[in-house]
Amino acid sequence: MQEIKPKTRVLVVDDETAILRFVSAGLELAGYLPVSTTDCDEALNIVRSGNADIMLLDIFMAPVTGFDVLTKLREFSDLPVIVFTARDDVGEFAKEAGADDYLGKPFKPGDLSGKIEEVMARRGAKAG
């Protein structure tokens, strides 16, 4: 009997609903279970409730930035985080601030799936 693997729950946080819809649709097609929000406090509550396996976080949001979310998140969780940004220099800074990795915008859905698998595999290796 084949074991059914649970879908990876991907929390997507961005202040632009069009981007949330685009990213969530791509994640769903790739076999993930997307959960999305434009509200940074709601994102942190989703993590606290244990309903996310990894977070995709936009850096340039208002009024709360992705850096603010990352800082608050790291106070209580080591949930894997991939930030997405149009600026590579910001991506490197985000990694120094506690993100696991970053993905440059624009990106293709396949790039996103690959990055999620890469980060989850690294995290799995760390845990083992």
PDB file of C-alpha atoms in Angstrom:
ATOM      1  CA  MET A   1       0.000   0.000   0.000  1.00  0.00           C
ATOM      2  CA  GLN A   2       1.384   3.388  -1.019  1.00  0.00           C
ATOM      3  CA  GLU A   3       1.842   5.974   1.717  1.00  0.00           C
ATOM      4  CA  ILE A   4       0.009   9.228   1.053  1.00  0.00           C
ATOM      5  CA  LYS A   5       2.343  12.121   1.732  1.00  0.00           C
ATOM      6  CA  PRO A   6       0.673  15.202   3.221  1.00  0.00           C
ATOM      7  CA  LYS A   7       0.916  18.341   1.110  1.00  0.00           C
ATOM      8  CA  THR A   8       3.434  20.964   2.188  1.00  0.00           C
ATOM      9  CA  ARG A   9       1.546  23.975   3.604  1.00  0.00           C
ATOM     10  CA  VAL A  10       3.030  27.133   2.115  1.00  0.00           C
ATOM     11  CA  LEU A  11       2.149  30.436   3.770  1.00  0.00           C
ATOM     12  CA  VAL A  12       2.396  33.287   1.241  1.00  0.00           C
ATOM     13  CA  VAL A  13       2.593  36.820   2.659  1.00  0.00           C
ATOM     14  CA  ASP A  14       2.385  39.783   0.285  1.00  0.00           C
ATOM     15  CA  ASP A  15       0.505  43.083   0.367  1.00  0.00           C
ATOM     16  CA  GLU A  16      -0.577  42.732  -3.285  1.00  0.00           C
ATOM     17  CA  THR A  17      -3.587  40.437  -3.719  1.00  0.00           C
ATOM     18  CA  ALA A  18      -2.830  39.875  -7.433  1.00  0.00           C
ATOM     19  CA  ILE A  19       0.576  38.440  -6.526  1.00  0.00           C
ATOM     20  CA  LEU A  20      -1.010  36.290  -3.815  1.00  0.00           C
ATOM     21  CA  ARG A  21      -3.462  34.854  -6.351  1.00  0.00           C
ATOM     22  CA  PHE A  22      -0.720  34.209  -8.925  1.00  0.00           C
ATOM     23  CA  VAL A  23       1.674  32.566  -6.457  1.00  0.00           C
ATOM     24  CA  SER A  24      -1.076  30.543  -4.752  1.00  0.00           C
ATOM     25  CA  ALA A  25      -2.361  29.220  -8.090  1.00  0.00           C
ATOM     26  CA  GLY A  26       1.142  28.157  -9.100  1.00  0.00           C
ATOM     27  CA  LEU A  27       1.715  26.461  -5.755  1.00  0.00           C
ATOM     28  CA  GLU A  28      -1.572  24.590  -5.981  1.00  0.00           C
ATOM     29  CA  LEU A  29      -0.738  23.358  -9.493  1.00  0.00           C
ATOM     30  CA  ALA A  30       2.640  22.171  -8.188  1.00  0.00           C
ATOM     31  CA  GLY A  31       0.944  20.094  -5.486  1.00  0.00           C
ATOM     32  CA  TYR A  32       1.351  22.383  -2.486  1.00  0.00           C
ATOM     33  CA  LEU A  33      -1.336  23.600  -0.111  1.00  0.00           C
ATOM     34  CA  PRO A  34      -1.126  27.412  -0.227  1.00  0.00           C
ATOM     35  CA  VAL A  35      -2.381  29.644   2.571  1.00  0.00           C
ATOM     36  CA  SER A  36      -2.143  33.352   1.829  1.00  0.00           C
ATOM     37  CA  THR A  37      -2.617  36.657   3.585  1.00  0.00           C
ATOM     38  CA  THR A  38      -1.893  40.341   3.133  1.00  0.00           C
ATOM     39  CA  ASP A  39      -2.007  40.852   6.919  1.00  0.00           C
ATOM     40  CA  CYS A  40       1.319  40.461   8.731  1.00  0.00           C
ATOM     41  CA  ASP A  41      -0.253  39.819  12.154  1.00  0.00           C
ATOM     42  CA  GLU A  42      -2.475  37.150  10.635  1.00  0.00           C
ATOM     43  CA  ALA A  43       0.622  35.560   9.067  1.00  0.00           C
ATOM     44  CA  LEU A  44       2.306  35.326  12.471  1.00  0.00           C
ATOM     45  CA  ASN A  45      -0.871  33.844  13.974  1.00  0.00           C
ATOM     46  CA  ILE A  46      -0.987  31.201  11.217  1.00  0.00           C
ATOM     47  CA  VAL A  47       2.581  30.221  12.102  1.00  0.00           C
ATOM     48  CA  ARG A  48       1.736  30.143  15.831  1.00  0.00           C
ATOM     49  CA  SER A  49      -1.205  27.836  15.126  1.00  0.00           C
ATOM     50  CA  GLY A  50       1.093  25.384  13.332  1.00  0.00           C
ATOM     51  CA  ASN A  51      -0.703  25.705   9.992  1.00  0.00           C
ATOM     52  CA  ALA A  52       2.379  26.373   7.843  1.00  0.00           C
ATOM     53  CA  ASP A  53       5.423  24.314   6.891  1.00  0.00           C
ATOM     54  CA  ILE A  54       7.264  27.140   5.115  1.00  0.00           C
ATOM     55  CA  MET A  55       6.688  30.870   4.507  1.00  0.00           C
ATOM     56  CA  LEU A  56       7.110  32.874   1.307  1.00  0.00           C
ATOM     57  CA  LEU A  57       7.509  36.476   2.357  1.00  0.00           C
ATOM     58  CA  ASP A  58       7.561  39.661   0.306  1.00  0.00           C
ATOM     59  CA  ILE A  59      10.053  42.193   1.644  1.00  0.00           C
ATOM     60  CA  PHE A  60       8.619  45.453   0.310  1.00  0.00           C
ATOM     61  CA  MET A  61       5.218  45.727   1.976  1.00  0.00           C
ATOM     62  CA  ALA A  62       3.530  48.613   3.748  1.00  0.00           C
ATOM     63  CA  PRO A  63       3.019  49.621   6.492  1.00  0.00           C
ATOM     64  CA  VAL A  64       4.828  46.568   7.936  1.00  0.00           C
ATOM     65  CA  THR A  65       7.813  45.297   5.936  1.00  0.00           C
ATOM     66  CA  GLY A  66       8.907  41.724   5.400  1.00  0.00           C
ATOM     67  CA  PHE A  67      11.898  42.470   7.627  1.00  0.00           C
ATOM     68  CA  ASP A  68       9.495  43.389  10.452  1.00  0.00           C
ATOM     69  CA  VAL A  69       7.629  40.106   9.985  1.00  0.00           C
ATOM     70  CA  LEU A  70      10.867  38.132   9.855  1.00  0.00           C
ATOM     71  CA  THR A  71      12.155  39.753  13.047  1.00  0.00           C
ATOM     72  CA  LYS A  72       8.918  39.017  14.936  1.00  0.00           C
ATOM     73  CA  LEU A  73       8.760  35.471  13.536  1.00  0.00           C
ATOM     74  CA  ARG A  74      12.296  34.630  14.656  1.00  0.00           C
ATOM     75  CA  GLU A  75      11.346  35.580  18.237  1.00  0.00           C
ATOM     76  CA  PHE A  76       9.208  32.422  18.481  1.00  0.00           C
ATOM     77  CA  SER A  77       9.727  30.193  15.432  1.00  0.00           C
ATOM     78  CA  ASP A  78      12.396  28.693  13.198  1.00  0.00           C
ATOM     79  CA  LEU A  79       9.890  28.106  10.376  1.00  0.00           C
ATOM     80  CA  PRO A  80      11.724  28.055   7.024  1.00  0.00           C
ATOM     81  CA  VAL A  81      11.330  31.388   5.207  1.00  0.00           C
ATOM     82  CA  ILE A  82      11.963  32.269   1.581  1.00  0.00           C
ATOM     83  CA  VAL A  83      11.750  35.974   0.829  1.00  0.00           C
ATOM     84  CA  PHE A  84      10.961  37.221  -2.621  1.00  0.00           C
ATOM     85  CA  THR A  85      12.250  40.523  -3.864  1.00  0.00           C
ATOM     86  CA  ALA A  86      13.249  42.293  -7.057  1.00  0.00           C
ATOM     87  CA  ARG A  87      16.600  43.286  -5.508  1.00  0.00           C
ATOM     88  CA  ASP A  88      19.321  40.663  -4.980  1.00  0.00           C
ATOM     89  CA  ASP A  89      21.157  42.828  -2.451  1.00  0.00           C
ATOM     90  CA  VAL A  90      18.034  42.869  -0.281  1.00  0.00           C
ATOM     91  CA  GLY A  91      17.747  39.094  -0.605  1.00  0.00           C
ATOM     92  CA  GLU A  92      21.247  38.622   0.812  1.00  0.00           C
ATOM     93  CA  PHE A  93      20.454  41.037   3.648  1.00  0.00           C
ATOM     94  CA  ALA A  94      17.255  39.075   4.373  1.00  0.00           C
ATOM     95  CA  LYS A  95      19.297  35.882   4.696  1.00  0.00           C
ATOM     96  CA  GLU A  96      21.526  37.646   7.222  1.00  0.00           C
ATOM     97  CA  ALA A  97      18.347  38.730   9.065  1.00  0.00           C
ATOM     98  CA  GLY A  98      17.107  35.144   9.399  1.00  0.00           C
ATOM     99  CA  ALA A  99      15.568  34.100   6.084  1.00  0.00           C
ATOM    100  CA  ASP A 100      16.594  30.699   4.728  1.00  0.00           C
ATOM    101  CA  ASP A 101      16.816  31.858   1.134  1.00  0.00           C
ATOM    102  CA  TYR A 102      15.455  34.335  -1.378  1.00  0.00           C
ATOM    103  CA  LEU A 103      13.983  34.277  -4.831  1.00  0.00           C
ATOM    104  CA  GLY A 104      14.297  37.179  -7.239  1.00  0.00           C
ATOM    105  CA  LYS A 105      11.213  38.671  -8.887  1.00  0.00           C
ATOM    106  CA  PRO A 106       9.955  37.998 -11.431  1.00  0.00           C
ATOM    107  CA  PHE A 107      10.115  34.227 -11.120  1.00  0.00           C
ATOM    108  CA  LYS A 108       8.483  31.243 -12.781  1.00  0.00           C
ATOM    109  CA  PRO A 109       6.342  28.815 -10.758  1.00  0.00           C
ATOM    110  CA  GLY A 110       8.934  26.087 -11.420  1.00  0.00           C
ATOM    111  CA  ASP A 111      11.638  28.273  -9.871  1.00  0.00           C
ATOM    112  CA  LEU A 112       9.493  28.648  -6.775  1.00  0.00           C
ATOM    113  CA  SER A 113       8.860  24.906  -6.436  1.00  0.00           C
ATOM    114  CA  GLY A 114      12.565  24.220  -6.828  1.00  0.00           C
ATOM    115  CA  LYS A 115      13.470  26.753  -4.153  1.00  0.00           C
ATOM    116  CA  ILE A 116      10.852  25.356  -1.732  1.00  0.00           C
ATOM    117  CA  GLU A 117      12.159  21.810  -2.232  1.00  0.00           C
ATOM    118  CA  GLU A 118      15.756  22.996  -1.805  1.00  0.00           C
ATOM    119  CA  VAL A 119      15.033  24.817   1.479  1.00  0.00           C
ATOM    120  CA  MET A 120      12.883  21.989   2.846  1.00  0.00           C
ATOM    121  CA  ALA A 121      15.597  19.439   1.977  1.00  0.00           C
ATOM    122  CA  ARG A 122      18.269  21.578   3.695  1.00  0.00           C
ATOM    123  CA  ARG A 123      16.027  21.908   6.726  1.00  0.00           C
ATOM    124  CA  GLY A 124      15.378  18.157   6.719  1.00  0.00           C
ATOM    125  CA  ALA A 125      19.111  17.514   6.636  1.00  0.00           C
ATOM    126  CA  LYS A 126      19.631  19.909   9.559  1.00  0.00           C
ATOM    127  CA  ALA A 127      16.952  18.187  11.610  1.00  0.00           C
ATOM    128  CA  GLY A 128      18.379  14.710  10.909  1.00  0.00           C
TER     129      GLY A 128
END
